[in-house]
Structure formats: structure tokens, C-alpha cells
CSV table of C-alpha atoms in Angstrom, one decimal:
chain,number,residue,atom,x,y,z
A,1,MET,CA,-201.3,-80.0,90.2
A,2,SER,CA,-198.0,-81.5,91.1
A,3,GLN,CA,-196.1,-79.9,93.9
A,4,PHE,CA,-193.5,-77.3,93.3
A,5,SER,CA,-190.1,-79.0,93.0
A,6,ARG,CA,-187.9,-79.0,96.0
A,7,ARG,CA,-185.0,-77.5,94.1
A,8,LYS,CA,-187.0,-74.6,92.8
A,9,PHE,CA,-188.6,-73.9,96.1
A,10,MET,CA,-185.3,-73.9,97.9
A,11,LEU,CA,-184.0,-71.5,95.3
A,12,ALA,CA,-186.9,-69.1,95.8
A,13,SER,CA,-186.7,-69.4,99.5
A,14,GLY,CA,-182.9,-68.7,99.4
A,15,ILE,CA,-183.5,-65.6,97.3
A,16,THR,CA,-186.1,-64.4,99.8
A,17,ALA,CA,-183.8,-65.0,102.7
A,18,ALA,CA,-181.0,-63.2,101.1
A,19,ALA,CA,-183.2,-60.2,100.3
A,20,SER,CA,-184.4,-60.2,103.9
A,21,VAL,CA,-180.9,-59.8,105.1
A,22,LEU,CA,-180.2,-56.9,102.7
A,23,THR,CA,-183.5,-55.1,103.4
A,24,ASN,CA,-183.3,-55.5,107.2
A,25,ALA,CA,-179.9,-53.8,107.1
A,26,CYS,CA,-181.3,-51.0,104.9
A,27,SER,CA,-184.4,-50.2,106.9
A,28,LYS,CA,-185.2,-51.8,110.2
A,29,LYS,CA,-187.7,-49.1,110.9
A,30,ALA,CA,-189.8,-49.7,107.8
A,31,GLU,CA,-190.1,-53.4,108.5
A,32,GLY,CA,-191.1,-52.9,112.2
A,33,GLU,CA,-190.1,-55.3,115.0
A,34,LYS,CA,-188.8,-58.7,113.9
A,35,GLY,CA,-191.6,-61.2,114.2
A,36,SER,CA,-194.6,-62.5,112.5
A,37,THR,CA,-197.6,-60.3,113.3
A,38,THR,CA,-198.2,-56.8,114.5
A,39,THR,CA,-201.6,-56.3,116.0
A,40,THR,CA,-203.5,-53.2,114.9
A,41,THR,CA,-206.4,-52.3,117.2
A,42,THR,CA,-208.9,-49.6,116.4
A,43,THR,CA,-212.3,-48.3,117.5
A,44,SER,CA,-214.7,-48.1,114.6
A,45,SER,CA,-215.4,-44.5,113.6
A,46,THR,CA,-218.9,-45.5,112.7
A,47,THR,CA,-220.9,-48.5,114.0
A,48,PRO,CA,-223.9,-49.3,111.9
A,49,ALA,CA,-226.7,-51.2,113.4
A,50,THR,CA,-226.2,-55.0,113.2
A,51,THR,CA,-227.8,-56.4,110.1
A,52,VAL,CA,-228.0,-60.2,110.3
A,53,ALA,CA,-230.9,-62.1,108.8
A,54,ALA,CA,-232.7,-64.7,110.9
A,55,GLY,CA,-230.8,-67.9,110.8
A,56,GLU,CA,-227.7,-66.3,109.3
A,57,ALA,CA,-225.8,-65.5,112.5
A,58,PRO,CA,-222.2,-66.3,111.9
A,59,GLU,CA,-220.7,-69.4,113.6
A,60,VAL,CA,-218.0,-67.2,115.1
A,61,THR,CA,-217.6,-63.5,115.6
A,62,THR,CA,-213.9,-63.2,115.2
A,63,ALA,CA,-211.4,-63.7,112.4
A,64,ARG,CA,-207.7,-62.8,112.2
A,65,ILE,CA,-206.9,-61.1,108.9
A,66,GLY,CA,-203.5,-59.9,107.7
A,67,PHE,CA,-202.6,-57.0,105.5
A,68,ILE,CA,-199.5,-55.3,104.1
A,69,PRO,CA,-199.4,-51.5,104.2
A,70,LEU,CA,-200.5,-51.0,100.6
A,71,THR,CA,-203.4,-48.9,99.3
A,72,ASP,CA,-205.2,-51.9,98.0
A,73,SER,CA,-205.6,-53.2,101.5
A,74,ALA,CA,-208.0,-50.3,102.2
A,75,PRO,CA,-211.3,-52.3,101.9
A,76,LEU,CA,-210.2,-54.4,104.9
A,77,ILE,CA,-209.2,-51.4,107.0
A,78,ILE,CA,-212.4,-49.5,106.0
A,79,ALA,CA,-214.6,-52.5,106.8
A,80,LYS,CA,-213.0,-52.4,110.3
A,81,GLU,CA,-213.0,-48.7,110.8
A,82,LYS,CA,-216.5,-48.2,109.6
A,83,GLY,CA,-218.0,-51.0,111.7
A,84,LEU,CA,-219.0,-53.1,108.6
A,85,PHE,CA,-217.6,-56.4,110.0
A,86,ALA,CA,-219.7,-55.8,113.1
A,87,LYS,CA,-222.7,-54.8,111.1
A,88,TYR,CA,-222.9,-58.3,109.7
A,89,GLY,CA,-222.2,-60.0,113.0
A,90,MET,CA,-218.4,-60.3,112.9
A,91,LYS,CA,-217.8,-57.9,115.8
A,92,ASP,CA,-214.4,-59.2,116.8
A,93,VAL,CA,-212.5,-59.2,113.6
A,94,GLU,CA,-208.8,-58.3,113.9
A,95,ILE,CA,-206.9,-56.6,111.1
A,96,LEU,CA,-203.2,-57.5,111.6
A,97,LYS,CA,-200.2,-55.8,110.0
A,98,GLN,CA,-197.7,-58.2,108.4
A,99,THR,CA,-194.1,-57.3,107.7
A,100,SER,CA,-193.7,-59.0,104.3
A,101,TRP,CA,-195.5,-61.5,102.0
A,102,PRO,CA,-193.4,-64.4,103.2
A,103,VAL,CA,-194.5,-63.6,106.8
A,104,THR,CA,-198.1,-63.4,105.6
A,105,ARG,CA,-197.7,-66.9,104.0
A,106,ASP,CA,-196.1,-68.3,107.1
A,107,ASN,CA,-198.8,-66.9,109.4
A,108,LEU,CA,-201.5,-68.3,107.3
A,109,GLU,CA,-199.8,-71.7,107.5
A,110,THR,CA,-199.8,-71.4,111.3
A,111,GLY,CA,-203.4,-70.3,111.4
A,112,SER,CA,-205.1,-68.4,114.2
A,113,ALA,CA,-205.1,-71.5,116.5
A,114,GLY,CA,-201.3,-71.2,116.5
A,115,GLY,CA,-201.1,-67.4,116.8
A,116,GLY,CA,-201.2,-66.8,113.1
A,117,ILE,CA,-204.0,-65.6,110.9
A,118,ASP,CA,-207.1,-67.0,109.1
A,119,GLY,CA,-207.0,-64.9,106.0
A,120,ALA,CA,-205.3,-62.0,104.3
A,121,HIS,CA,-204.9,-59.3,101.8
A,122,MET,CA,-202.7,-61.2,99.3
A,123,LEU,CA,-200.9,-61.2,96.0
A,124,SER,CA,-203.4,-63.1,93.8
A,125,PRO,CA,-201.0,-66.1,92.9
A,126,MET,CA,-200.1,-66.8,96.6
A,127,PRO,CA,-203.3,-68.8,97.5
A,128,TYR,CA,-202.4,-71.1,94.6
A,129,PHE,CA,-198.8,-71.5,95.7
A,130,MET,CA,-199.9,-72.3,99.3
A,131,THR,CA,-202.5,-74.9,98.0
A,132,MET,CA,-199.7,-76.5,95.9
A,133,GLY,CA,-197.4,-76.9,98.9
A,134,MET,CA,-195.1,-73.9,98.3
A,135,THR,CA,-195.0,-73.1,102.1
A,136,LYS,CA,-192.5,-72.9,104.8
A,137,THR,CA,-193.0,-76.6,105.7
A,138,LYS,CA,-193.5,-77.6,102.1
A,139,GLN,CA,-196.9,-79.0,103.0
A,140,PRO,CA,-200.1,-77.9,101.2
A,141,VAL,CA,-202.3,-75.3,102.9
A,142,PRO,CA,-205.6,-75.2,100.9
A,143,MET,CA,-206.7,-71.7,100.4
A,144,TYR,CA,-209.8,-70.0,98.9
A,145,ILE,CA,-209.9,-66.8,96.9
A,146,LEU,CA,-213.1,-65.0,98.0
A,147,ALA,CA,-212.8,-61.7,96.2
A,148,ARG,CA,-210.4,-59.6,94.2
A,149,LEU,CA,-209.6,-56.5,96.3
A,150,ASN,CA,-208.7,-54.2,93.4
A,151,THR,CA,-207.6,-53.7,89.9
A,152,ASN,CA,-204.7,-51.4,88.7
A,153,GLY,CA,-202.9,-49.2,91.2
A,154,GLN,CA,-199.3,-50.6,91.0
A,155,ALA,CA,-196.3,-49.1,89.2
A,156,ILE,CA,-192.7,-49.7,88.2
A,157,SER,CA,-190.3,-47.0,89.5
A,158,VAL,CA,-186.7,-46.4,88.5
A,159,ALA,CA,-183.8,-44.4,90.0
A,160,ASN,CA,-183.2,-40.8,88.9
A,161,THR,CA,-180.0,-41.8,87.2
A,162,TYR,CA,-182.1,-43.3,84.4
A,163,LYS,CA,-184.1,-40.1,83.7
A,164,ASP,CA,-181.9,-39.2,80.6
A,165,ALA,CA,-182.6,-42.7,79.2
A,166,LYS,CA,-186.3,-41.8,79.2
A,167,ILE,CA,-187.3,-45.2,80.5
A,168,GLN,CA,-191.1,-45.5,80.2
A,169,LEU,CA,-193.7,-48.1,79.1
A,170,LYS,CA,-192.3,-48.7,75.7
A,171,GLY,CA,-188.9,-48.2,74.0
A,172,ALA,CA,-185.3,-49.3,74.1
A,173,GLY,CA,-184.3,-46.9,76.9
A,174,PHE,CA,-183.9,-49.6,79.6
A,175,LYS,CA,-182.1,-52.0,77.3
A,176,GLU,CA,-179.7,-49.4,76.1
A,177,ALA,CA,-179.1,-48.1,79.7
A,178,LEU,CA,-178.4,-51.7,80.7
A,179,ALA,CA,-176.0,-52.2,77.9
A,180,GLN,CA,-174.1,-49.0,78.7
A,181,ALA,CA,-173.9,-50.1,82.4
A,182,LYS,CA,-172.4,-53.4,81.3
A,183,THR,CA,-169.9,-51.8,79.0
A,184,LYS,CA,-168.7,-49.5,81.8
A,185,ALA,CA,-168.3,-52.5,84.1
A,186,ASP,CA,-166.6,-54.7,81.6
A,187,GLY,CA,-169.7,-56.8,81.2
A,188,LYS,CA,-170.1,-57.4,84.9
A,189,SER,CA,-173.0,-55.1,85.7
A,190,ASP,CA,-175.6,-56.6,87.9
A,191,LEU,CA,-178.6,-54.3,87.8
A,192,LYS,CA,-180.9,-55.0,90.7
A,193,ALA,CA,-184.7,-54.6,90.4
A,194,ALA,CA,-186.9,-55.2,93.4
A,195,ILE,CA,-190.1,-57.2,93.4
A,196,THR,CA,-192.2,-58.1,96.4
A,197,PHE,CA,-192.4,-61.9,96.2
A,198,PRO,CA,-191.2,-64.5,93.6
A,199,GLY,CA,-194.1,-65.4,91.3
A,200,GLY,CA,-196.4,-62.7,92.8
A,201,THR,CA,-198.1,-60.0,90.8
A,202,HIS,CA,-195.3,-57.4,91.1
A,203,ASP,CA,-192.8,-60.0,89.9
A,204,LEU,CA,-195.0,-60.8,86.9
A,205,TRP,CA,-195.5,-57.1,86.0
A,206,MET,CA,-191.8,-56.5,86.1
A,207,ARG,CA,-191.0,-59.6,84.0
A,208,TYR,CA,-193.7,-58.9,81.5
A,209,TRP,CA,-192.5,-55.3,81.0
A,210,LEU,CA,-188.9,-56.2,80.7
A,211,SER,CA,-189.4,-59.0,78.3
A,212,ALA,CA,-191.8,-57.0,76.1
A,213,ASN,CA,-189.0,-54.5,75.8
A,214,GLY,CA,-186.4,-57.1,74.8
A,215,VAL,CA,-184.8,-57.5,78.2
A,216,ASP,CA,-184.6,-61.1,79.6
A,217,PRO,CA,-185.5,-60.8,83.3
A,218,ALA,CA,-183.8,-64.2,84.0
A,219,LYS,CA,-180.5,-63.2,82.5
A,220,ASP,CA,-180.1,-59.4,82.1
A,221,VAL,CA,-181.1,-58.2,85.6
A,222,SER,CA,-181.3,-59.5,89.2
A,223,LEU,CA,-184.9,-59.6,90.6
A,224,VAL,CA,-184.7,-59.4,94.4
A,225,PRO,CA,-187.6,-59.7,96.8
A,226,VAL,CA,-188.1,-56.7,99.1
A,227,PRO,CA,-191.0,-56.0,101.4
A,228,PRO,CA,-193.2,-53.2,100.1
A,229,PRO,CA,-192.5,-50.7,102.9
A,230,GLN,CA,-188.8,-51.1,102.3
A,231,MET,CA,-188.7,-50.2,98.6
A,232,VAL,CA,-188.1,-46.5,99.0
A,233,SER,CA,-185.3,-46.9,101.6
A,234,ASN,CA,-183.6,-49.4,99.3
A,235,MET,CA,-183.7,-46.9,96.4
A,236,LYS,CA,-182.4,-44.2,98.7
A,237,THR,CA,-179.3,-46.3,99.6
A,238,ALA,CA,-178.8,-47.3,96.0
A,239,SER,CA,-179.4,-50.9,96.9
A,240,MET,CA,-181.9,-51.1,94.0
A,241,GLU,CA,-182.2,-49.3,90.7
A,242,ALA,CA,-185.8,-50.2,90.0
A,243,PHE,CA,-188.8,-51.7,91.7
A,244,CYS,CA,-192.3,-52.8,91.1
A,245,VAL,CA,-194.7,-52.4,94.0
A,246,GLY,CA,-198.2,-51.2,94.8
A,247,GLU,CA,-199.1,-47.7,96.0
A,248,PRO,CA,-198.4,-45.6,98.0
A,249,TRP,CA,-194.7,-46.5,97.7
A,250,ASN,CA,-194.2,-45.3,94.1
A,251,ALA,CA,-195.8,-41.9,94.9
A,252,ARG,CA,-193.7,-41.7,98.1
A,253,LEU,CA,-190.5,-42.2,96.0
A,254,VAL,CA,-191.5,-39.4,93.7
A,255,ASN,CA,-192.5,-37.1,96.6
A,256,GLN,CA,-189.1,-37.6,98.2
A,257,LYS,CA,-187.4,-37.0,94.8
A,258,LEU,CA,-185.6,-40.3,95.0
A,259,GLY,CA,-186.8,-41.7,91.7
A,260,TYR,CA,-189.6,-41.6,89.2
A,261,THR,CA,-192.4,-43.7,87.9
A,262,ALA,CA,-191.6,-45.4,84.5
A,263,LEU,CA,-195.1,-46.6,84.2
A,264,VAL,CA,-198.3,-47.4,86.1
A,265,THR,CA,-199.5,-50.9,85.6
A,266,GLY,CA,-202.9,-49.8,84.2
A,267,GLU,CA,-200.8,-48.9,81.1
A,268,LEU,CA,-199.3,-52.4,81.0
A,269,TRP,CA,-202.7,-54.1,81.1
A,270,LYS,CA,-205.9,-52.1,81.4
A,271,ASP,CA,-207.9,-52.9,84.6
A,272,HIS,CA,-205.6,-55.8,85.4
A,273,PRO,CA,-206.4,-57.9,88.5
A,274,GLU,CA,-204.2,-57.3,91.5
A,275,LYS,CA,-204.7,-58.3,95.2
A,276,ALA,CA,-207.0,-61.0,96.5
A,277,PHE,CA,-208.9,-61.4,99.7
A,278,ALA,CA,-208.2,-65.1,100.6
A,279,MET,CA,-208.9,-67.3,103.6
A,280,ARG,CA,-207.8,-70.7,104.7
A,281,ALA,CA,-210.1,-73.3,103.2
A,282,ASP,CA,-210.6,-75.1,106.5
A,283,TRP,CA,-211.7,-71.9,108.2
A,284,VAL,CA,-214.2,-71.2,105.4
A,285,ASP,CA,-215.6,-74.7,105.3
A,286,LYS,CA,-216.1,-74.7,109.0
A,287,ASN,CA,-217.6,-71.2,109.1
A,288,PRO,CA,-219.7,-70.6,105.9
A,289,LYS,CA,-222.0,-68.0,107.5
A,290,ALA,CA,-219.1,-66.1,109.0
A,291,THR,CA,-217.4,-66.2,105.6
A,292,LYS,CA,-220.5,-64.7,103.9
A,293,ALA,CA,-220.5,-62.0,106.6
A,294,LEU,CA,-216.9,-61.1,106.0
A,295,LEU,CA,-217.4,-61.0,102.3
A,296,MET,CA,-220.5,-58.7,102.6
A,297,ALA,CA,-218.5,-56.3,104.8
A,298,VAL,CA,-215.6,-56.3,102.4
A,299,GLN,CA,-217.8,-55.8,99.3
A,300,GLU,CA,-219.6,-52.9,101.0
A,301,ALA,CA,-216.3,-51.4,102.0
A,302,GLN,CA,-215.1,-51.7,98.3
A,303,GLN,CA,-218.1,-49.8,97.1
A,304,TRP,CA,-217.5,-47.1,99.7
A,305,CYS,CA,-213.8,-46.8,98.8
A,306,ASP,CA,-214.6,-46.3,95.1
A,307,LYS,CA,-216.8,-43.2,95.7
A,308,ALA,CA,-215.0,-40.0,94.8
A,309,GLU,CA,-216.4,-38.2,97.8
A,310,ASN,CA,-214.8,-40.8,100.1
A,311,LYS,CA,-211.3,-40.8,98.7
A,312,GLU,CA,-209.9,-38.1,101.0
A,313,GLU,CA,-211.3,-39.7,104.1
A,314,MET,CA,-210.0,-43.1,103.1
A,315,ALA,CA,-206.5,-41.7,102.6
A,316,LYS,CA,-206.6,-40.1,106.0
A,317,ILE,CA,-207.8,-43.3,107.7
A,318,VAL,CA,-205.2,-45.6,106.1
A,319,SER,CA,-202.4,-43.1,106.4
A,320,SER,CA,-202.7,-43.0,110.2
A,321,PRO,CA,-199.9,-44.4,112.5
A,322,LYS,CA,-201.9,-47.5,113.3
A,323,TRP,CA,-202.2,-48.5,109.7
A,324,PHE,CA,-199.6,-47.1,107.2
A,325,ASP,CA,-197.9,-44.3,109.1
A,326,ILE,CA,-197.1,-42.1,106.1
A,327,PRO,CA,-198.3,-38.7,104.9
A,328,VAL,CA,-201.8,-38.5,103.4
A,329,ALA,CA,-200.2,-36.8,100.3
A,330,ASP,CA,-198.4,-40.0,99.4
A,331,ILE,CA,-201.8,-41.8,99.1
A,332,LEU,CA,-204.4,-39.3,98.0
A,333,GLY,CA,-203.2,-38.1,94.6
A,334,ARG,CA,-203.0,-41.4,92.8
A,335,ILE,CA,-206.3,-42.8,94.1
A,336,GLN,CA,-207.9,-39.7,92.7
A,337,GLY,CA,-206.3,-40.3,89.3
A,338,LYS,CA,-203.7,-37.6,89.6
A,339,ILE,CA,-200.3,-39.1,88.6
A,340,ASP,CA,-197.1,-37.1,88.9
A,341,TYR,CA,-194.6,-39.5,87.3
A,342,GLY,CA,-191.6,-37.5,88.7
A,343,ASP,CA,-190.0,-36.9,85.3
A,344,GLY,CA,-192.1,-34.0,84.1
A,345,ARG,CA,-195.1,-36.1,83.1
A,346,VAL,CA,-198.3,-35.3,85.0
A,347,VAL,CA,-201.7,-36.9,84.3
A,348,ASP,CA,-205.0,-35.8,85.8
A,349,ASN,CA,-208.1,-38.0,85.8
A,350,TYR,CA,-206.2,-41.2,84.8
A,351,ALA,CA,-208.8,-43.7,83.7
A,352,ASN,CA,-207.0,-46.8,84.9
A,353,SER,CA,-206.2,-45.8,88.5
A,354,MET,CA,-206.9,-48.2,91.3
A,355,LYS,CA,-210.5,-49.5,91.4
A,356,PHE,CA,-212.0,-51.4,94.2
A,357,TRP,CA,-215.5,-52.1,92.9
A,358,ALA,CA,-216.1,-50.3,89.5
A,359,ASP,CA,-216.0,-52.4,86.4
A,360,ASN,CA,-216.2,-55.6,88.3
A,361,ALA,CA,-213.0,-55.0,90.1
A,362,SER,CA,-214.1,-57.1,93.1
A,363,TYR,CA,-215.1,-60.2,91.1
A,364,PRO,CA,-212.5,-63.0,91.1
A,365,TYR,CA,-212.6,-64.0,87.5
A,366,GLN,CA,-211.2,-67.5,86.9
A,367,SER,CA,-209.7,-66.4,83.6
A,368,HIS,CA,-207.4,-64.0,85.5
A,369,ASP,CA,-206.2,-66.8,87.7
A,370,MET,CA,-205.4,-68.8,84.6
A,371,TRP,CA,-203.2,-65.9,83.4
A,372,PHE,CA,-201.3,-65.8,86.7
A,373,LEU,CA,-200.7,-69.5,86.6
A,374,THR,CA,-199.6,-69.4,83.0
A,375,GLU,CA,-197.1,-66.7,83.6
A,376,ASN,CA,-195.7,-68.7,86.5
A,377,MET,CA,-195.3,-71.6,84.2
A,378,ARG,CA,-193.6,-69.2,81.7
A,379,TRP,CA,-190.9,-68.4,84.2
A,380,GLY,CA,-190.4,-71.9,85.6
A,381,MET,CA,-192.0,-71.2,89.0
A,382,ILE,CA,-194.6,-74.0,88.7
A,383,PRO,CA,-194.8,-77.1,86.4
A,384,THR,CA,-196.4,-76.6,82.9
A,385,ASP,CA,-199.6,-78.5,83.3
A,386,PHE,CA,-202.7,-76.8,82.1
A,387,VAL,CA,-205.1,-79.7,82.9
A,388,LYS,CA,-204.1,-79.5,86.6
A,389,ALA,CA,-204.1,-75.7,86.5
A,390,LYS,CA,-207.8,-75.8,85.5
A,391,GLU,CA,-208.5,-78.3,88.3
A,392,LEU,CA,-206.7,-76.1,90.8
A,393,ILE,CA,-208.6,-73.0,89.8
A,394,LYS,CA,-211.9,-74.7,90.4
A,395,LYS,CA,-210.8,-75.6,93.9
A,396,VAL,CA,-209.2,-72.3,94.9
A,397,ASN,CA,-211.4,-69.7,93.2
A,398,ARG,CA,-214.7,-69.4,95.1
A,399,GLU,CA,-216.5,-67.0,92.9
A,400,ASP,CA,-219.7,-68.8,94.0
A,401,LEU,CA,-219.2,-67.5,97.5
A,402,TRP,CA,-218.6,-64.0,96.1
A,403,LYS,CA,-221.9,-64.2,94.3
A,404,ALA,CA,-223.8,-65.5,97.4
A,405,ALA,CA,-222.5,-62.6,99.4
A,406,ALA,CA,-223.3,-60.0,96.7
A,407,THR,CA,-226.8,-61.4,96.4
A,408,ALA,CA,-227.3,-61.2,100.2
A,409,LEU,CA,-226.0,-57.6,100.0
A,410,LYS,CA,-228.6,-56.9,97.4
A,411,VAL,CA,-226.0,-55.8,94.8
A,412,ASP,CA,-227.7,-55.0,91.5
A,413,ALA,CA,-227.8,-58.0,89.2
A,414,ALA,CA,-226.1,-56.0,86.5
A,415,GLN,CA,-223.0,-55.8,88.8
A,416,ILE,CA,-222.8,-59.6,89.3
A,417,PRO,CA,-220.9,-61.2,86.4
A,418,THR,CA,-222.5,-64.2,84.8
A,419,SER,CA,-219.3,-65.6,83.3
A,420,THR,CA,-216.1,-67.0,85.0
A,421,SER,CA,-214.1,-65.2,82.3
A,422,ARG,CA,-213.6,-61.6,81.4
A,423,GLY,CA,-212.7,-62.8,77.9
A,424,VAL,CA,-209.6,-62.2,75.8
A,425,GLU,CA,-207.2,-59.7,77.4
A,426,THR,CA,-204.9,-57.4,75.4
A,427,PHE,CA,-201.5,-56.1,76.8
A,428,PHE,CA,-199.7,-52.9,75.9
A,429,ASP,CA,-197.4,-54.7,73.4
A,430,GLY,CA,-200.4,-56.1,71.5
A,431,VAL,CA,-200.1,-59.6,72.8
A,432,LYS,CA,-203.4,-61.2,73.6
A,433,PHE,CA,-204.3,-63.8,76.2
A,434,ASP,CA,-207.2,-66.1,75.5
A,435,PRO,CA,-208.0,-67.9,78.7
A,436,GLU,CA,-209.6,-70.7,76.7
A,437,LYS,CA,-206.2,-71.2,74.9
A,438,PRO,CA,-203.5,-70.5,77.5
A,439,GLU,CA,-201.2,-73.0,75.8
A,440,ASP,CA,-201.2,-70.9,72.6
A,441,TYR,CA,-200.4,-67.8,74.6
A,442,LEU,CA,-197.4,-69.5,76.3
A,443,LYS,CA,-196.1,-70.8,73.0
A,444,SER,CA,-196.3,-67.3,71.4
A,445,LEU,CA,-194.0,-65.6,74.0
A,446,LYS,CA,-190.4,-65.1,72.8
A,447,ILE,CA,-188.7,-64.7,76.1
A,448,LYS,CA,-189.5,-67.4,78.6
A,449,LYS,CA,-188.1,-70.3,80.6
A,450,ALA,CA,-190.8,-72.9,79.9
């Protein structure tokens, strides 16, 4: 695929830089010390016996893997805390806290040899951006997606001032509130909605929701990148009026009574793909056995995280100061399927809460990557070229490595998909995405740039 144009990249980079200035002023504490990587060390609470088949010893025993404090990073943290990396011979894996998605990208470009990282918990489109050359130096950094870390588990939150408008999944509430705000400001209202990274999953969920409800995200609102841990502080200072981010930050907003959840993203698209576990391609190519070991540990951790009896322990582990440093209550409810929207709506046993393993949540379907690329074409983030998109997916998506690791882990054959596609997907507004006909999907959308 042709590289992202210099003009568009400079625009995206400029927006990110501007947002960084704003959010640093709002919440230095949430971001942490200025810099690229925060080292998180831990002693495994459980250390299983090492299980490495003869001839399968990894080429190296260490890997530096980044994460953002979001609930969907839990499999990486649990794999470390429970000694699962060590179990498969990767005894020196480091799980390193990153301050933002741009920092994650930059540290991956640097690589561990330069003090950066080898892989990360990432927004699913990011490995594609990096492979295309959408990096700090504008040079391609080939990446591989090894697994999907989760499905569902994100939300769009809005300020309490919009409660009367009853802004939820569907309806004209947001459009009407936006019109009223513009009228009061003589047409000059600039409603700011935060996303976490241009072209990333949260950006796409926000854009899809707005456009499906008749609001043009490119004209009617300002979408501003903000690091996930800074979302709540920005709402508190009224710097933002809405945001889309992963948990636990939506629940934290509600618990602090600073806003409410308009919708959880499982309502937008049932069991939608979310974060990816991705590594630099050169690291994987050089260390295939170590890669399999990492994947086996992550897959086992995903299975552990999905068990109901482990939810409370998982929440306690990731909430600790060395990981997220927030109350357990901000994490536990929503991963148990208990959603307090903050506007009077309360749902127990929500079927489309975050999943780590169930319903093939871990499998990196190529069809889902095609949707991510198509939506980025829709908004002018990447060139509209479906032939090259298909070629790129074959290079970046390494479902073959996922299958090899699952087989070595003795995952039941029924839990290993046989197709690269999950089939036709249906969104909340009735729109369907056929991964075999992405061009038709793009043509059918009314609000778009492409």
C-alpha cells in the first residue's frame, strides 16, 4: 500500500501534539513522568513449572512489551504475574507502561536495542499504520499482529450537562444538543470530543456512532487525541464534552459522578474486535520459538481472564499501583457484566461485556482488519486502495502463528477458527459489512471523506 501522504501525516501529528499540550496541562499526574517508557517490575504471584518441549527452547528469554493502563491489557499483566511467560521459557519478559499511543508507536520504532520495546498491547489499526510508514520518522516499521487481546469493553461517555438530551446509542439527542449549542454561540460552538489516537479503534467507534446519528465528525465536532488515563481529568476540567476510550476510564467517570456512559461499544457492534498483541516483524522473524512461547503465555492468560471465578482477582491485580493505580471498583463491575451507565440505566449480566477468549475473542480475523482499513479509507486517513489493503493484511496479520501457538497449547480444535473471516458483520444501525465486498460497504456510507 502506498505510504500515508506527508500532508495528512503532518496534520495528524500536529493534532496529536496540540492535544498533548492540552492534556499535559490538565493532568500531569495521570500521564506520569515525561518520557517514553515506565518500567513496571513485579514478582510473579504464581510460578508454574517450566513447560518447554524438547527442541522448542526460545532463542531468547526476554522481550520488552508495552501496555497502556486499560482493562484489555490484562492478559499481558496476568501472563507476567502468574508466571506464564516463564512457564514457556520466557523468564525475563518485561511489561512496560506507556504514557500514550504515540509513545507506544515511537518506542516500537526505536525497538529494544535502542531502549524502546519489541511489542505491545495496541489499537488494532496501529500495526498497519506503522508498516505503512506512519511513524515518527515516516519510515516503515513492519509489524505483525499475533493475537487479538479482546472484544468489546469500550464506551462513549458524555458530560452530565447532556443528561437532559438523553444522548444514548440511537436518536437525535446529540445532534439536537449540538444545534442548540451552536445557536447559543452564534454558530461558533466547537464541541470537543476526545479519542485516543487518530484512526485508532476509539476514533472509529466515535466517528461511526456520530455519523450513524446524522452528525458529521469531520465538520460538526472537533475530535482531539487524549491519552486514556487523562480522559476523566479532561472531563472534570470541562476541556472535553465527550470521549471514547476503553475501560476502566468510563466506569471511573461514572463513579466520580463527572459524566455518564452514552453507550458501551458492544451495543454499537456485537463482539467487535478491539486491541491487538503485536510485535515488530524483525523480532518475530529472528525469534520464532520465543514468539510462540509469548503467544502461548498470552493465550493461556486470556483463558484465565475470561473465567468468572477469576474476575475479582484479575481486577485486584491490575488495579495495583504498579499497574493501573486506581480503585478495584472502577474495574470489577464492568468486567462482570454489571454496567451502571450513570444516568439511571443499570444493566446486570450484559452479554457483550469485554471478552478475552470466549467466542474466538483472541483470534485475529483478517476480515476485521479489512474493516479497520476500510474505515480509515472512509475518513481519509489512508489511500483508498483495496488491492493493496488485502496485500497488507496478508503481511501484517499472522493468524498462522496464533494457530501454531494454540495447537502447541492443546487448545480444543473447536476453538481454533478455520476461516480468516468471521463473515458479514451487522452494526447497530442495520448497516452490514461484507469483508468480501468492502468497496460496496464504503460506497453505501452517506457521511464520509473518501
